[in-house]
PDB file of C-alpha atoms in Angstrom:
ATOM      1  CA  UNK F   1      -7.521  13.246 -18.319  1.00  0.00           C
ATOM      2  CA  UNK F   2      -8.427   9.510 -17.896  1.00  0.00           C
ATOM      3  CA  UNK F   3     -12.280   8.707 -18.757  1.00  0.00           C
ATOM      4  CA  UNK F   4     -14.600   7.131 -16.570  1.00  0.00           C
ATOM      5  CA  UNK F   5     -14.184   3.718 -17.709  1.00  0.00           C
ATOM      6  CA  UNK F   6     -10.462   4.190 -17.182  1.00  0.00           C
ATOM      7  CA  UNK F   7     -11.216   5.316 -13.995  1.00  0.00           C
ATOM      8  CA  UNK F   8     -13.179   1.863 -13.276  1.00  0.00           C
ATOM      9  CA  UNK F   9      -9.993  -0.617 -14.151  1.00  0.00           C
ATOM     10  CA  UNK F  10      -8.356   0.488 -10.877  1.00  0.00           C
ATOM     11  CA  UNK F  11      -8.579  -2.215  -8.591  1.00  0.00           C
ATOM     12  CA  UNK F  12      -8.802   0.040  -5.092  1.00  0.00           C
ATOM     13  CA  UNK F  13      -9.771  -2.127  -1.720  1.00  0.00           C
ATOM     14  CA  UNK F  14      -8.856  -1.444   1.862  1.00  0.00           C
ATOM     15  CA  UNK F  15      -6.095  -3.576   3.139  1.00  0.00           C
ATOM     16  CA  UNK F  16      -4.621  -3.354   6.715  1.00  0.00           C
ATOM     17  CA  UNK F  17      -0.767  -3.651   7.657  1.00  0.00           C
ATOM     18  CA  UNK F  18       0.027  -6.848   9.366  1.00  0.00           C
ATOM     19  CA  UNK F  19       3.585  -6.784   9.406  1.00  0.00           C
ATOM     20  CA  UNK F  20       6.396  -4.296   8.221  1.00  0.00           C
ATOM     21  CA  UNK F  21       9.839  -4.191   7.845  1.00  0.00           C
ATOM     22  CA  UNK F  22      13.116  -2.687   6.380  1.00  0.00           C
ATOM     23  CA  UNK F  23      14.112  -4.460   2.915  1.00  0.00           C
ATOM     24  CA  UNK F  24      17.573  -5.800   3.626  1.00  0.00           C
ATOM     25  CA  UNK F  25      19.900  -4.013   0.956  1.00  0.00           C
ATOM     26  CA  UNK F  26      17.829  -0.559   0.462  1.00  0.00           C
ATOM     27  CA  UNK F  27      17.883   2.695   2.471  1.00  0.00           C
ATOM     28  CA  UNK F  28      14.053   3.641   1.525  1.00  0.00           C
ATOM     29  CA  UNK F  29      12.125   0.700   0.720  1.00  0.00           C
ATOM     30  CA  UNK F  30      10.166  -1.032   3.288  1.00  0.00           C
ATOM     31  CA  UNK F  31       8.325  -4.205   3.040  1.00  0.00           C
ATOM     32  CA  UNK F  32       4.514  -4.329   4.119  1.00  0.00           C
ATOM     33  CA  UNK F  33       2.940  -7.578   3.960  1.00  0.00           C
ATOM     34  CA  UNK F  34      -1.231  -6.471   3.825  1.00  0.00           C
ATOM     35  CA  UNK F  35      -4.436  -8.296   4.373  1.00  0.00           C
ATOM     36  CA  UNK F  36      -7.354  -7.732   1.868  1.00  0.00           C
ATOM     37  CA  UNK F  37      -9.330 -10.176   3.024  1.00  0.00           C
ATOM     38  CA  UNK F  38      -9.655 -12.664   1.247  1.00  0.00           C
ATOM     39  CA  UNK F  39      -5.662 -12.466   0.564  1.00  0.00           C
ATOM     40  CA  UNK F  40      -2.011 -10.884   1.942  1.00  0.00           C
ATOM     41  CA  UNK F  41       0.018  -9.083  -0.554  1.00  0.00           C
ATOM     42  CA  UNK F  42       3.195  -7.717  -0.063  1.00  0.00           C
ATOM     43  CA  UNK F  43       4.179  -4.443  -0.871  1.00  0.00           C
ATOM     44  CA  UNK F  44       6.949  -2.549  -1.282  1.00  0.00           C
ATOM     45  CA  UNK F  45       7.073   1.219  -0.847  1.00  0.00           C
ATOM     46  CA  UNK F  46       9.431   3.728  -0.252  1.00  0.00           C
ATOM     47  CA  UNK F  47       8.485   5.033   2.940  1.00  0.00           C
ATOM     48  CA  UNK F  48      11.688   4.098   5.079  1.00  0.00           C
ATOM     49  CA  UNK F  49      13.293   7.461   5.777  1.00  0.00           C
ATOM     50  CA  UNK F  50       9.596   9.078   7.087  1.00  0.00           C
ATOM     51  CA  UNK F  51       8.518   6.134   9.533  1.00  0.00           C
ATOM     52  CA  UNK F  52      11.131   5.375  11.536  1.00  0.00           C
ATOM     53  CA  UNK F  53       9.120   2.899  14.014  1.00  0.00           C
ATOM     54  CA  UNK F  54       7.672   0.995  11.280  1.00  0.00           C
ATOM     55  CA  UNK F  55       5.649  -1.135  14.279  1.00  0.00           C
ATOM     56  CA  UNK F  56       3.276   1.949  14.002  1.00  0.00           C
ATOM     57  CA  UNK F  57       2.162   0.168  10.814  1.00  0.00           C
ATOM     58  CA  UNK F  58       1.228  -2.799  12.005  1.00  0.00           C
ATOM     59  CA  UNK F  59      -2.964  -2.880  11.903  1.00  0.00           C
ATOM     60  CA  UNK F  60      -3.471   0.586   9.991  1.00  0.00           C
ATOM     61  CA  UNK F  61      -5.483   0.182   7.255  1.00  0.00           C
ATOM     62  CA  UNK F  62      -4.369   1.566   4.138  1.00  0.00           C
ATOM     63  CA  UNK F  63      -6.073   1.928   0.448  1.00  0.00           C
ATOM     64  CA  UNK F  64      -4.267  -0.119  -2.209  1.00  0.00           C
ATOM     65  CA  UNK F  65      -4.179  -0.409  -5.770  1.00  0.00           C
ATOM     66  CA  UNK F  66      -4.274  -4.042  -6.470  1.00  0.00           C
ATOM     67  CA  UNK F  67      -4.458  -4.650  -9.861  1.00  0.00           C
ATOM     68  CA  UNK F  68      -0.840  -3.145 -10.405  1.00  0.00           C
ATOM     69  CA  UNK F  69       1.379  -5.391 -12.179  1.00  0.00           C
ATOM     70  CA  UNK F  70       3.575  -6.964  -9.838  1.00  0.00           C
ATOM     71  CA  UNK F  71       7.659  -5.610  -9.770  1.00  0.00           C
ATOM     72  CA  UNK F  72      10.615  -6.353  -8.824  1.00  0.00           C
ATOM     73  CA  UNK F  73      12.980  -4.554  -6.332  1.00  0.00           C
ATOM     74  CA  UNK F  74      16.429  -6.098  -5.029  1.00  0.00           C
ATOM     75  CA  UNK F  75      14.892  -9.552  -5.587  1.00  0.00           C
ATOM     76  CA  UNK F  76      11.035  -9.266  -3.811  1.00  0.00           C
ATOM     77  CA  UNK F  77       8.088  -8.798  -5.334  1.00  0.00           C
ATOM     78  CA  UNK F  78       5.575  -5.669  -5.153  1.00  0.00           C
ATOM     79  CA  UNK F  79       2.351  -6.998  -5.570  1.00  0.00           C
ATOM     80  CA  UNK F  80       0.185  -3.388  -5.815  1.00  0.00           C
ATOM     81  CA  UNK F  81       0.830  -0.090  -4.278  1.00  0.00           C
ATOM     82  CA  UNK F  82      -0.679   1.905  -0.899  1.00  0.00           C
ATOM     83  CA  UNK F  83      -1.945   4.993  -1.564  1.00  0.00           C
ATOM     84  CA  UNK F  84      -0.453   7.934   0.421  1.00  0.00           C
ATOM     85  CA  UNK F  85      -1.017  12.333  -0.160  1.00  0.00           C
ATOM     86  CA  UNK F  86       2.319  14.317  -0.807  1.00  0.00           C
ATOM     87  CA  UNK F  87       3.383  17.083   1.080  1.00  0.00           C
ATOM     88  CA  UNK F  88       6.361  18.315   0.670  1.00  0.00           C
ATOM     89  CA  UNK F  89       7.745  15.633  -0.504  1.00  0.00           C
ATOM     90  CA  UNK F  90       7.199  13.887   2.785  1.00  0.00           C
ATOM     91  CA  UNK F  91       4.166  10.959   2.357  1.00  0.00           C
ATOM     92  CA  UNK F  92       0.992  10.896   4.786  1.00  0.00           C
ATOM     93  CA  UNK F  93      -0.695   7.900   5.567  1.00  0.00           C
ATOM     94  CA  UNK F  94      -4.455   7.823   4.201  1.00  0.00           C
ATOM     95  CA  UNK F  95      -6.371   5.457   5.955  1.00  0.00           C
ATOM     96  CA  UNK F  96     -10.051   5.568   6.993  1.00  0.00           C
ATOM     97  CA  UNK F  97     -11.802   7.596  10.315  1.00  0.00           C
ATOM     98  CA  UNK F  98     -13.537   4.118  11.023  1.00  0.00           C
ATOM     99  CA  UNK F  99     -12.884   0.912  11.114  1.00  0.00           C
ATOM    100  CA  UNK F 100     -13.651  -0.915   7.247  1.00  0.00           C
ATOM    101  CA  UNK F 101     -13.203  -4.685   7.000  1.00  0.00           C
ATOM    102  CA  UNK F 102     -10.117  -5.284   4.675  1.00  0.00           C
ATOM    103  CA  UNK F 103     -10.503  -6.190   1.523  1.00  0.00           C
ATOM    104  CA  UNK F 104     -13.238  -3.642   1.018  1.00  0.00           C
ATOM    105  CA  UNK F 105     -13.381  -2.399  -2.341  1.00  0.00           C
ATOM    106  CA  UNK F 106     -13.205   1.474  -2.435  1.00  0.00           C
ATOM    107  CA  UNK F 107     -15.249   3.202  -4.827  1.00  0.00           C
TER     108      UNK F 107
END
């Protein structure tokens, strides 16, 4: 259990997918580059083996943590992390039923 003001730390804002591609040198990782708004981030996230056409991507908007410290994998940066559910194992794209402005902060 986390408390409420643990809760309010987390950095969550809707960013949308303006480009994404295979990360030369890994089998899973993909790297999204995302808009908040007011910024782009790029993200890493292993995602490779479940989206195939990765231009399906491109202008879905996503949630994102973005107060994550930034890490490194095979030399690029991560700077937050998309949200996605779990089942089975398999990830599934969250992403809002309308359209929200990115950068949004989700509360």
């Amino acid at each position: 259990m986390i408390t409420f003001d643990d809760f309010q730390k987390l950095d969550l804002r809707i960013g949308m997918v303006i480009s994404a591609e295979k990360l030369e040198g890994s089998d899973k990782l993909v790297k999204l580059v995302v808009d908040l708004g007011d910024e782009k981030r790029q993200i890493l996230a292993g995602i490779a083996e479940f989206f195939p056409d990765l231009e399906l991507l491109v202008g879905k908007e996503i949630p994102v943590l973005t107060n994550l410290e930034p890490k490194t994998f095979h030399e690029e940066e991560s700077q937050g992390m998309m949200l996605a559910a779990d089942v089975d194992g398999r990830p599934i794209l969250l992403h809002p039923t309308e359209h929200i402005p990115p950068g949004s902060k989700i509360r």
